[in-house]
Coordinates of C-alpha atoms in Angstrom, one line a residue:
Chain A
X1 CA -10.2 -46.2 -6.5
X2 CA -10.0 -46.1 -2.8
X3 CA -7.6 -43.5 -2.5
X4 CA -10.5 -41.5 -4.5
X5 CA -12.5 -42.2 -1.9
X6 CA -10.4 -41.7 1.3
X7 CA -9.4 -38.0 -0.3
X8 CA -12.8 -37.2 -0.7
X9 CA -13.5 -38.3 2.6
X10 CA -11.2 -36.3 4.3
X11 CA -11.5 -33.0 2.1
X12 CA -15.4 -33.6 2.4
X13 CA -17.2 -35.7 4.8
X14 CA -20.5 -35.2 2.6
X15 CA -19.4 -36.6 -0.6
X16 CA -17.0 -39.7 1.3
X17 CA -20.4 -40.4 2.4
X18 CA -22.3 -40.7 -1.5
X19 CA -19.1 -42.1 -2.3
X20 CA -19.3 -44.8 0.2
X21 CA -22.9 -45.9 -0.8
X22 CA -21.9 -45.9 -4.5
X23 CA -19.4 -48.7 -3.4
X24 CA -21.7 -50.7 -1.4
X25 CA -24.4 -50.7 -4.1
X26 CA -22.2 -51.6 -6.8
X27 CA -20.2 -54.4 -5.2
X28 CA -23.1 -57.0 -5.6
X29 CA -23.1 -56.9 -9.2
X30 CA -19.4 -58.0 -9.1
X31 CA -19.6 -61.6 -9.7
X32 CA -17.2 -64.7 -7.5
X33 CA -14.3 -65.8 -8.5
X34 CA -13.8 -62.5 -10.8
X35 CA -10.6 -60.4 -9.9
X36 CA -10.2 -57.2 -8.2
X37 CA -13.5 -57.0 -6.1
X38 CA -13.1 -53.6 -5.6
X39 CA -14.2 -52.9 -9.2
X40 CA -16.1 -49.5 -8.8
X41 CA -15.6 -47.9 -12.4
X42 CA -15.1 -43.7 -11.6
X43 CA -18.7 -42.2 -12.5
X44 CA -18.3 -39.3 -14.3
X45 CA -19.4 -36.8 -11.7
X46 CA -16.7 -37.6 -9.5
X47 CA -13.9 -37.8 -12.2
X48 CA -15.5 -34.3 -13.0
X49 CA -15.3 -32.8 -9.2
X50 CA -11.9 -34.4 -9.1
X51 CA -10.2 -32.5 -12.1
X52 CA -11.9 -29.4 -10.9
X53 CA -10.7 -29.4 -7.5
X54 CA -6.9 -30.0 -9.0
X55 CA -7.8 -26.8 -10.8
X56 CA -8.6 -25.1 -8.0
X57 CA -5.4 -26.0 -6.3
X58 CA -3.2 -25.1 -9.0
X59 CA -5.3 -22.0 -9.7
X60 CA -4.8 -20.8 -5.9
X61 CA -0.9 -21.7 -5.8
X62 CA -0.8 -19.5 -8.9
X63 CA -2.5 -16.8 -7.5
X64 CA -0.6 -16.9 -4.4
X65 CA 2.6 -16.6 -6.7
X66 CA 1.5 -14.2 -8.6
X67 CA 0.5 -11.8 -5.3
X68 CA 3.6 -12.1 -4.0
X69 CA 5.5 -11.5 -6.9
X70 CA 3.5 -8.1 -7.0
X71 CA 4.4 -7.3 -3.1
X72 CA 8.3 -8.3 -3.6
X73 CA 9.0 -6.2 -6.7
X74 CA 9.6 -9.3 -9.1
X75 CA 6.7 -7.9 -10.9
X76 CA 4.8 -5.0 -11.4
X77 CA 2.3 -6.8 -13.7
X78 CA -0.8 -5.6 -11.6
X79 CA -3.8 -6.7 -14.0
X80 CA -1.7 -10.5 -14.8
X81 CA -2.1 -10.6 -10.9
X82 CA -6.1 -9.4 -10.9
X83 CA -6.3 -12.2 -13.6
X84 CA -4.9 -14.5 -11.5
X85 CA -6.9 -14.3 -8.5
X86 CA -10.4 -14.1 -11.0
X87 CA -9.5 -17.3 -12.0
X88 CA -8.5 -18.7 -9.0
X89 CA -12.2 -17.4 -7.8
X90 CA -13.7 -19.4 -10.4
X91 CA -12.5 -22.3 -10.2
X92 CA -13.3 -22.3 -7.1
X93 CA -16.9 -22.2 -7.7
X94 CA -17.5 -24.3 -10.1
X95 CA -15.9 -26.6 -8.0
X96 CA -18.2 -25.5 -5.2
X97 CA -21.4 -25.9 -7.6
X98 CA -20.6 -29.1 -9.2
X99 CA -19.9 -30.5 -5.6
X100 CA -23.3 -28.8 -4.7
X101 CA -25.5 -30.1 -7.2
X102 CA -24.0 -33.5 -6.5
X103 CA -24.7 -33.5 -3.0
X104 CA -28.4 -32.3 -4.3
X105 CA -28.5 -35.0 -6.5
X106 CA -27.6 -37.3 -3.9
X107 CA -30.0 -36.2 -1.5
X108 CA -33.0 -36.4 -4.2
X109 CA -32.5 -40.1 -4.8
X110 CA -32.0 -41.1 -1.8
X111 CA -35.9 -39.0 -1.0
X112 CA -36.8 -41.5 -3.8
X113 CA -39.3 -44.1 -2.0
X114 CA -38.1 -47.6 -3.3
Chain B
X1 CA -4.5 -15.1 15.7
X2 CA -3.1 -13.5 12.1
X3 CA -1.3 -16.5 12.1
X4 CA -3.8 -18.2 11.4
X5 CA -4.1 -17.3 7.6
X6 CA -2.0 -18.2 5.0
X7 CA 1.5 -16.3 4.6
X8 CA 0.0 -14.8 1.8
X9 CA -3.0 -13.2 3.2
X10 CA -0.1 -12.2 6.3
X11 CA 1.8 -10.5 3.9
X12 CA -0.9 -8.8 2.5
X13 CA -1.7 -7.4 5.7
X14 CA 1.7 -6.3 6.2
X15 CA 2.4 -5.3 3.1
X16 CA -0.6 -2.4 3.5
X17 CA 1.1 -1.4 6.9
X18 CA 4.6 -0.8 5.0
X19 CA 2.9 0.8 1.9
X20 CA 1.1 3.4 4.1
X21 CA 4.9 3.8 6.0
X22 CA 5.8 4.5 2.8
X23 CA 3.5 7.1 1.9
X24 CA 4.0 8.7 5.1
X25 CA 7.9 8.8 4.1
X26 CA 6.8 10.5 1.0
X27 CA 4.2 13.3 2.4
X28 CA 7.1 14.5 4.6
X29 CA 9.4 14.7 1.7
X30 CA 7.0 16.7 -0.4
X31 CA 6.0 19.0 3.0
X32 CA 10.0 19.6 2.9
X33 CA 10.3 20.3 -0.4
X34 CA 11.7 23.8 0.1
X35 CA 13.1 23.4 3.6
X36 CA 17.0 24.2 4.0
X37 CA 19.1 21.5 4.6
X38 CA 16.1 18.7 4.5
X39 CA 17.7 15.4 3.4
X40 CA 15.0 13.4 1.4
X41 CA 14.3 10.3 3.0
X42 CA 13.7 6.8 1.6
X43 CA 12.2 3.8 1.9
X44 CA 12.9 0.5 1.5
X45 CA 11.2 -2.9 2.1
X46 CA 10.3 -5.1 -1.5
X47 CA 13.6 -7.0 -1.0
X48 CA 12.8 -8.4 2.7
X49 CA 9.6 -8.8 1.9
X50 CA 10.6 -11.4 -0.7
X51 CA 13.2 -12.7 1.8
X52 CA 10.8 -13.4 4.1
X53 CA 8.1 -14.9 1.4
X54 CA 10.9 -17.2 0.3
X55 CA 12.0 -18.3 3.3
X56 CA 8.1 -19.4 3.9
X57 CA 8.2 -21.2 0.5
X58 CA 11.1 -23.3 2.2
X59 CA 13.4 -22.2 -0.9
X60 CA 16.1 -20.5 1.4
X61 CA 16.5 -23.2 4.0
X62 CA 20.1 -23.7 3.4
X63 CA 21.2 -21.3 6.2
X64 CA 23.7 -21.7 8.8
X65 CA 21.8 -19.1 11.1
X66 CA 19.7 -20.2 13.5
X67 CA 18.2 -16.9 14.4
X68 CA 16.9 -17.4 10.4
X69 CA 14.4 -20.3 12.0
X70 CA 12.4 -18.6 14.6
X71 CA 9.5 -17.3 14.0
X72 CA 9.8 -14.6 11.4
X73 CA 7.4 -14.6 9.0
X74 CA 5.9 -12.1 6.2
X75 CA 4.1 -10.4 8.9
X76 CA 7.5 -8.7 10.2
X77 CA 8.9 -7.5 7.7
X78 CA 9.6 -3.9 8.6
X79 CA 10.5 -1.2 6.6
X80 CA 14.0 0.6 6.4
X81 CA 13.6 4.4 6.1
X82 CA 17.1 6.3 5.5
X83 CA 18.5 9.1 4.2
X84 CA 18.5 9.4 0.4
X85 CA 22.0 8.6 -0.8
X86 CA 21.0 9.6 -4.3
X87 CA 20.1 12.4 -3.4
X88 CA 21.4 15.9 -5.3
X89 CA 22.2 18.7 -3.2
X90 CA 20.6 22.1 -4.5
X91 CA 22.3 25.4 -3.4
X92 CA 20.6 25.4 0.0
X93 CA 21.0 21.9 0.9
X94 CA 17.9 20.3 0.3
X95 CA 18.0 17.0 -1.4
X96 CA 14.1 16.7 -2.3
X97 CA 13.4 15.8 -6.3
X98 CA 9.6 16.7 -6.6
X99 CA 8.9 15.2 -9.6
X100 CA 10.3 11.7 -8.3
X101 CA 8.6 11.9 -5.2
X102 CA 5.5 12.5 -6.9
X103 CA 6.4 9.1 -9.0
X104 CA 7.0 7.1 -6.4
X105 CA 3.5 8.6 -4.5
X106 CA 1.6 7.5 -7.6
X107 CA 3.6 4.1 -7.7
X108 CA 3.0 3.2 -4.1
X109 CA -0.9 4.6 -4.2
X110 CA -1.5 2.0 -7.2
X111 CA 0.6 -1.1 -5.6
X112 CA -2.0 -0.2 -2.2
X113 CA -4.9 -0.3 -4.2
X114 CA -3.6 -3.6 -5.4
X115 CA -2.9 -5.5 -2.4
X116 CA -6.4 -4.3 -0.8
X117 CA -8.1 -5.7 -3.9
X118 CA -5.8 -9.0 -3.6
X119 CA -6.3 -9.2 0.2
X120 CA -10.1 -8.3 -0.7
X121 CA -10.8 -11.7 -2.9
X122 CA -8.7 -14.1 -1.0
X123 CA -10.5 -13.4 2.0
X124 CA -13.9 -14.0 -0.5
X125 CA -12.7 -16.9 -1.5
X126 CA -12.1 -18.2 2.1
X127 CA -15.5 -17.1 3.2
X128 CA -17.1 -18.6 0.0
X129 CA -15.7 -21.8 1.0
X130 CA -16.4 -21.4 4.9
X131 CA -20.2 -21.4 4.0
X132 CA -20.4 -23.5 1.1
X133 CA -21.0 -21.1 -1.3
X134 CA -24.5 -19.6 0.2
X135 CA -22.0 -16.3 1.5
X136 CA -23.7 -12.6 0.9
X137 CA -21.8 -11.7 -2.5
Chain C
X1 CA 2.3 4.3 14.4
X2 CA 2.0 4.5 10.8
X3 CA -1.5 5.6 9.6
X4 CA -2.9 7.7 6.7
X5 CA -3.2 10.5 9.3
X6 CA -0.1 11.5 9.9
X7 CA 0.5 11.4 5.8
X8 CA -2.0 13.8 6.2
X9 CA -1.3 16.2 8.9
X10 CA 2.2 16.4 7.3
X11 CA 1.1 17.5 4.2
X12 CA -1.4 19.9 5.8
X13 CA 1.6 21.5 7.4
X14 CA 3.2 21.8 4.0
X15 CA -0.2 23.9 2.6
X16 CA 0.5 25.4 5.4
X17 CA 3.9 26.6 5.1
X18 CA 3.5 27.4 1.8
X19 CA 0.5 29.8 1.9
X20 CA 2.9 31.9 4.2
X21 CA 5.3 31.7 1.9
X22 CA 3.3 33.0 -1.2
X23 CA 1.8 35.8 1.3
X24 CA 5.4 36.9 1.5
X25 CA 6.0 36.8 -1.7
X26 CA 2.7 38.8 -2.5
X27 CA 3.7 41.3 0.0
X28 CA 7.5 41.7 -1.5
X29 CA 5.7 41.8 -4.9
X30 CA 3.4 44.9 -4.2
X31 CA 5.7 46.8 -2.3
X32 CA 8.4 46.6 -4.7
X33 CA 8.0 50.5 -5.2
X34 CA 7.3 51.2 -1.5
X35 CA 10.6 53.3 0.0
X36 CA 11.8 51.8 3.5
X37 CA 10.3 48.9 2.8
X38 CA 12.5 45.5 3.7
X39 CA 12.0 42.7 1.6
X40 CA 10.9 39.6 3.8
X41 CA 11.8 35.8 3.6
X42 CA 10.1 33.0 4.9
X43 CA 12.0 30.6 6.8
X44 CA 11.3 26.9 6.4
X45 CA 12.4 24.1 9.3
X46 CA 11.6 20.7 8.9
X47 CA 9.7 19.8 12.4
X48 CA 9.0 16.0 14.0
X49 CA 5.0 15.4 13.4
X50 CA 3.4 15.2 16.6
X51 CA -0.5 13.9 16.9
X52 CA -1.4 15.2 20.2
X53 CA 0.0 17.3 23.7
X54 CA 0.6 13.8 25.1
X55 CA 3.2 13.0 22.4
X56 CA 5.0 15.6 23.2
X57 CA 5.0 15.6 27.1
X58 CA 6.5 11.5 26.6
X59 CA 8.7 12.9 23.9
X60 CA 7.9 10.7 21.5
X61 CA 9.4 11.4 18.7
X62 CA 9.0 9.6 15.2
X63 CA 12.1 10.7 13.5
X64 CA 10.9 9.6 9.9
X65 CA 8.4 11.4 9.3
X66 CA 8.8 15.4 9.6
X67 CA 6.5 18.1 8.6
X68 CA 7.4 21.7 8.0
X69 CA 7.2 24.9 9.6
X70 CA 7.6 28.8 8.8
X71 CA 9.8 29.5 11.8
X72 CA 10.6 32.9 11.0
X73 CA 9.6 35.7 8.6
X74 CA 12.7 37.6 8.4
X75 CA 13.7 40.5 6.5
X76 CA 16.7 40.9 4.0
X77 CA 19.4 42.3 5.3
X78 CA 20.9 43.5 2.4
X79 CA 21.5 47.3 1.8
X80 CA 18.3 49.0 0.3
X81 CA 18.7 50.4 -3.4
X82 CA 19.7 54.3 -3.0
X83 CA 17.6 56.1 -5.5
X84 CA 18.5 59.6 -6.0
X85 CA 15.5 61.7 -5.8
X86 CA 16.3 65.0 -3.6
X87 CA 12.4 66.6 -3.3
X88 CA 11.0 63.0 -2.8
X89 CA 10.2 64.1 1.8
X90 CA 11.4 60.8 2.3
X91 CA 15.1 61.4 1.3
X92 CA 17.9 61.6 3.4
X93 CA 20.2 63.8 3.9
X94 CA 22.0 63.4 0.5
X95 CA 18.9 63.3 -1.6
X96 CA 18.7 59.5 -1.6
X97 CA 15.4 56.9 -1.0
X98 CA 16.0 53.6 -0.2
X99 CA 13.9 51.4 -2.2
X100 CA 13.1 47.7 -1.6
X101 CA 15.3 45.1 -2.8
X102 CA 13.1 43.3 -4.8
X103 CA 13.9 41.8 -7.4
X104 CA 10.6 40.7 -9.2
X105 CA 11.9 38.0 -11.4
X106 CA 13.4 36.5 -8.0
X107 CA 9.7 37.1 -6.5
X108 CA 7.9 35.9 -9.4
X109 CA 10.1 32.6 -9.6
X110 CA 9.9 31.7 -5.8
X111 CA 5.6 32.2 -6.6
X112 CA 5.7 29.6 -8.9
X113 CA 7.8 27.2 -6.8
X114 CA 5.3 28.2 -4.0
X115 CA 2.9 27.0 -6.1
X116 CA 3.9 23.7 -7.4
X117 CA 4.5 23.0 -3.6
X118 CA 1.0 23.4 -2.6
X119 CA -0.2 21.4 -5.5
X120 CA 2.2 18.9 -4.7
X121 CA 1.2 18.5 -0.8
X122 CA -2.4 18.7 -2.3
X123 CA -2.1 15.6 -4.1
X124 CA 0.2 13.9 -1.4
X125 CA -3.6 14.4 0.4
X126 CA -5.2 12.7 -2.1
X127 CA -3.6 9.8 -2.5
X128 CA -3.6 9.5 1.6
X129 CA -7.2 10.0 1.1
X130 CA -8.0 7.5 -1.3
X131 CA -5.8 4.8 0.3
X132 CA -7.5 4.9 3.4
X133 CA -10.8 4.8 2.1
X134 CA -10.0 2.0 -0.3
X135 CA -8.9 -0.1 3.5
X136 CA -12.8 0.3 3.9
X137 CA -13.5 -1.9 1.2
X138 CA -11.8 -4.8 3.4
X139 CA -14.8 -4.3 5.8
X140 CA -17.4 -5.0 3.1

């Protein structure tokens, strides 16, 4: 799962940073002599943010299609286009508010006086 | 600095510039409706517009012409404005169809309307990401 | 440089020209009767839209787009319709009027098409109107 975390890291500093700590407080638990050290199962948040920032990306390309379609002719399907972009917009938040209330959620526990 | 924004946004922005060409074109056709010898004018500018889009896409890199690899992006496409070969001739001249310059008007007033809404919510979506979703919508 | 304006300023000149045009015919229409009276045509010529003095000093000329212009009211120069009426004080020598050469079908037609010009340059307006107000909406 590192590449998980090196793309997170680069598309956003904040979250390569939870991400980081999850590794580090995990990695004890991970007994000798067992294989594969590395053995941070994907929580379910970040499987979460991940498919939804896919969406996002495929939602924008196919919005981007779909606009210039409109402006060279190939279509003239004007509300397929409006639909387009709406759901590009969405996806787009919810990525933004899952990646928000994580961050949130981070930033609680780590308030959290041990 | 508008190239700093994705080729679509750029040929969003253009594509309002040609539109309005376009309904210029259009207004002087319909102010010469009646005029003698007026040859209706047209305009034309969809199919290099999708030349340039696919050349940004990298689908039409198979060229031999190395003019083809400067800098030309959606943002110059210009428009070609010519005399209407279609045109009929009515007994004074005048090559001006009313009714389809009235259509095409109508067609290029909706298509506007679409590529400010377009341009509109990608630049949103930009700004929605810029601050992290707290933006003033 | 294209902008709504000169959309607009072109299709203002077509109102333009077309009003004159349905005052001629309105003045052909009511003196269809009127003896000496010469029928009059107004004469349309496309003309380069200019915005200001200055454009026209550096001859800049944009040859795309082209409003219109009444350059001439003229009158027919056909021969008048002789009508013979002998005590009529207008007659000539040989007891006949000329009357107008009106024809008021011909009048009533060119009214209509005067018409649907104006309506037509009045929406051409519109839309030029709307467009540029919907650009606004980029600012918001």
């Amino acid at each position: 799962m590192n590449t998980l975390n090196s793309s997170f890291k680069q598309i956003d500093p904040d979250l390569g940073m939870i991400r980081q700590d999850q590794i580090s407080v995990r990695q004890p638990q991970v007994g000798q002599g067992q294989p594969g050290a590395d053995g941070v199962r994907p929580s379910g948040f970040f499987n979460m943010l991940q498919q939804s920032m896919e969406q996002v990306n495929t939602d924008q390309v196919a919005a981007d299609h779909s606009i210039q379609n409109l402006m060279a002719g190939k279509s003239k399907n004007i509300h397929e286009t409006m639909l387009a972009i709406q759901k590009a917009d969405l996806s787009l938040k919810t990525m933004m508010q899952v990646r928000n209330k994580i961050l949130e959620a981070y930033k609680e526990i780590m308030r959290m006086q041990v | 600095m508008i190239k700093v924004f994705d080729p679509t946004i750029r040929a969003l922005n253009q594509d309002l510039s040609l539109r309005e060409q376009n309904q210029n074109v259009i207004a002087g056709n319909i102010a010469n409706a009646d005029t003698p010898g007026y040859k209706a004018k047209a305009v034309s500018f969809e199919h290099a517009m999708r030349e340039a889009l696919d050349m940004q896409d990298g689908v039409k890199l198979e060229t031999d012409d190395p003019e083809q690899f400067g800098s030309k992006g959606p943002e110059d496409v210009q428009a070609d404005v010519y005399d209407d070969p279609n045109g009929v001739e009515s007994l004074d001249g005048n090559t001006v169809d009313r009714a389809a310059e009235m259509a095409k008007m109508k067609e290029n007033q909706i298509l506007y309307n679409a590529s400010v809404e377009s341009l509109r919510k990608k630049l949103g979506m930009l700004e929605y990401g810029i601050t992290e979703g707290g933006g003033n919508k | 440089m294209a902008d709504f304006f000169s959309s607009m300023r072109v299709s203002a000149t077509g109102l333009d020209a077309q009003m004159k045009r349905m005052n001629t015919v309105s003045s052909n229409i009511a003196n269809a009767e009127t003896p000496g009276y010469k029928r009059k045509d107004a004469e349309f010529t496309a003309t380069p839209d200019r915005e200001s003095f200055g454009d026209i000093l550096n001859n800049k000329m944009d040859e795309s787009v082209q409003g219109v212009v009444v350059s001439d009211v003229h009158e027919d120069e056909r021969p008048p319709k002789l009508v013979y009426k002998p005590d009529d004080p207008r007659a000539n020598a040989e007891g006949y009027v000329e009357m107008p050469n009106v024809n008021p079908v011909e009048e009533m037609a060119d009214m209509i098409s005067a018409q649907r010009s104006y309506e037509a340059n009045v929406t051409a307006i519109g839309a030029a109107t709307q467009m540029a107000n919907k650009a606004l909406e980029l600012g918001r």
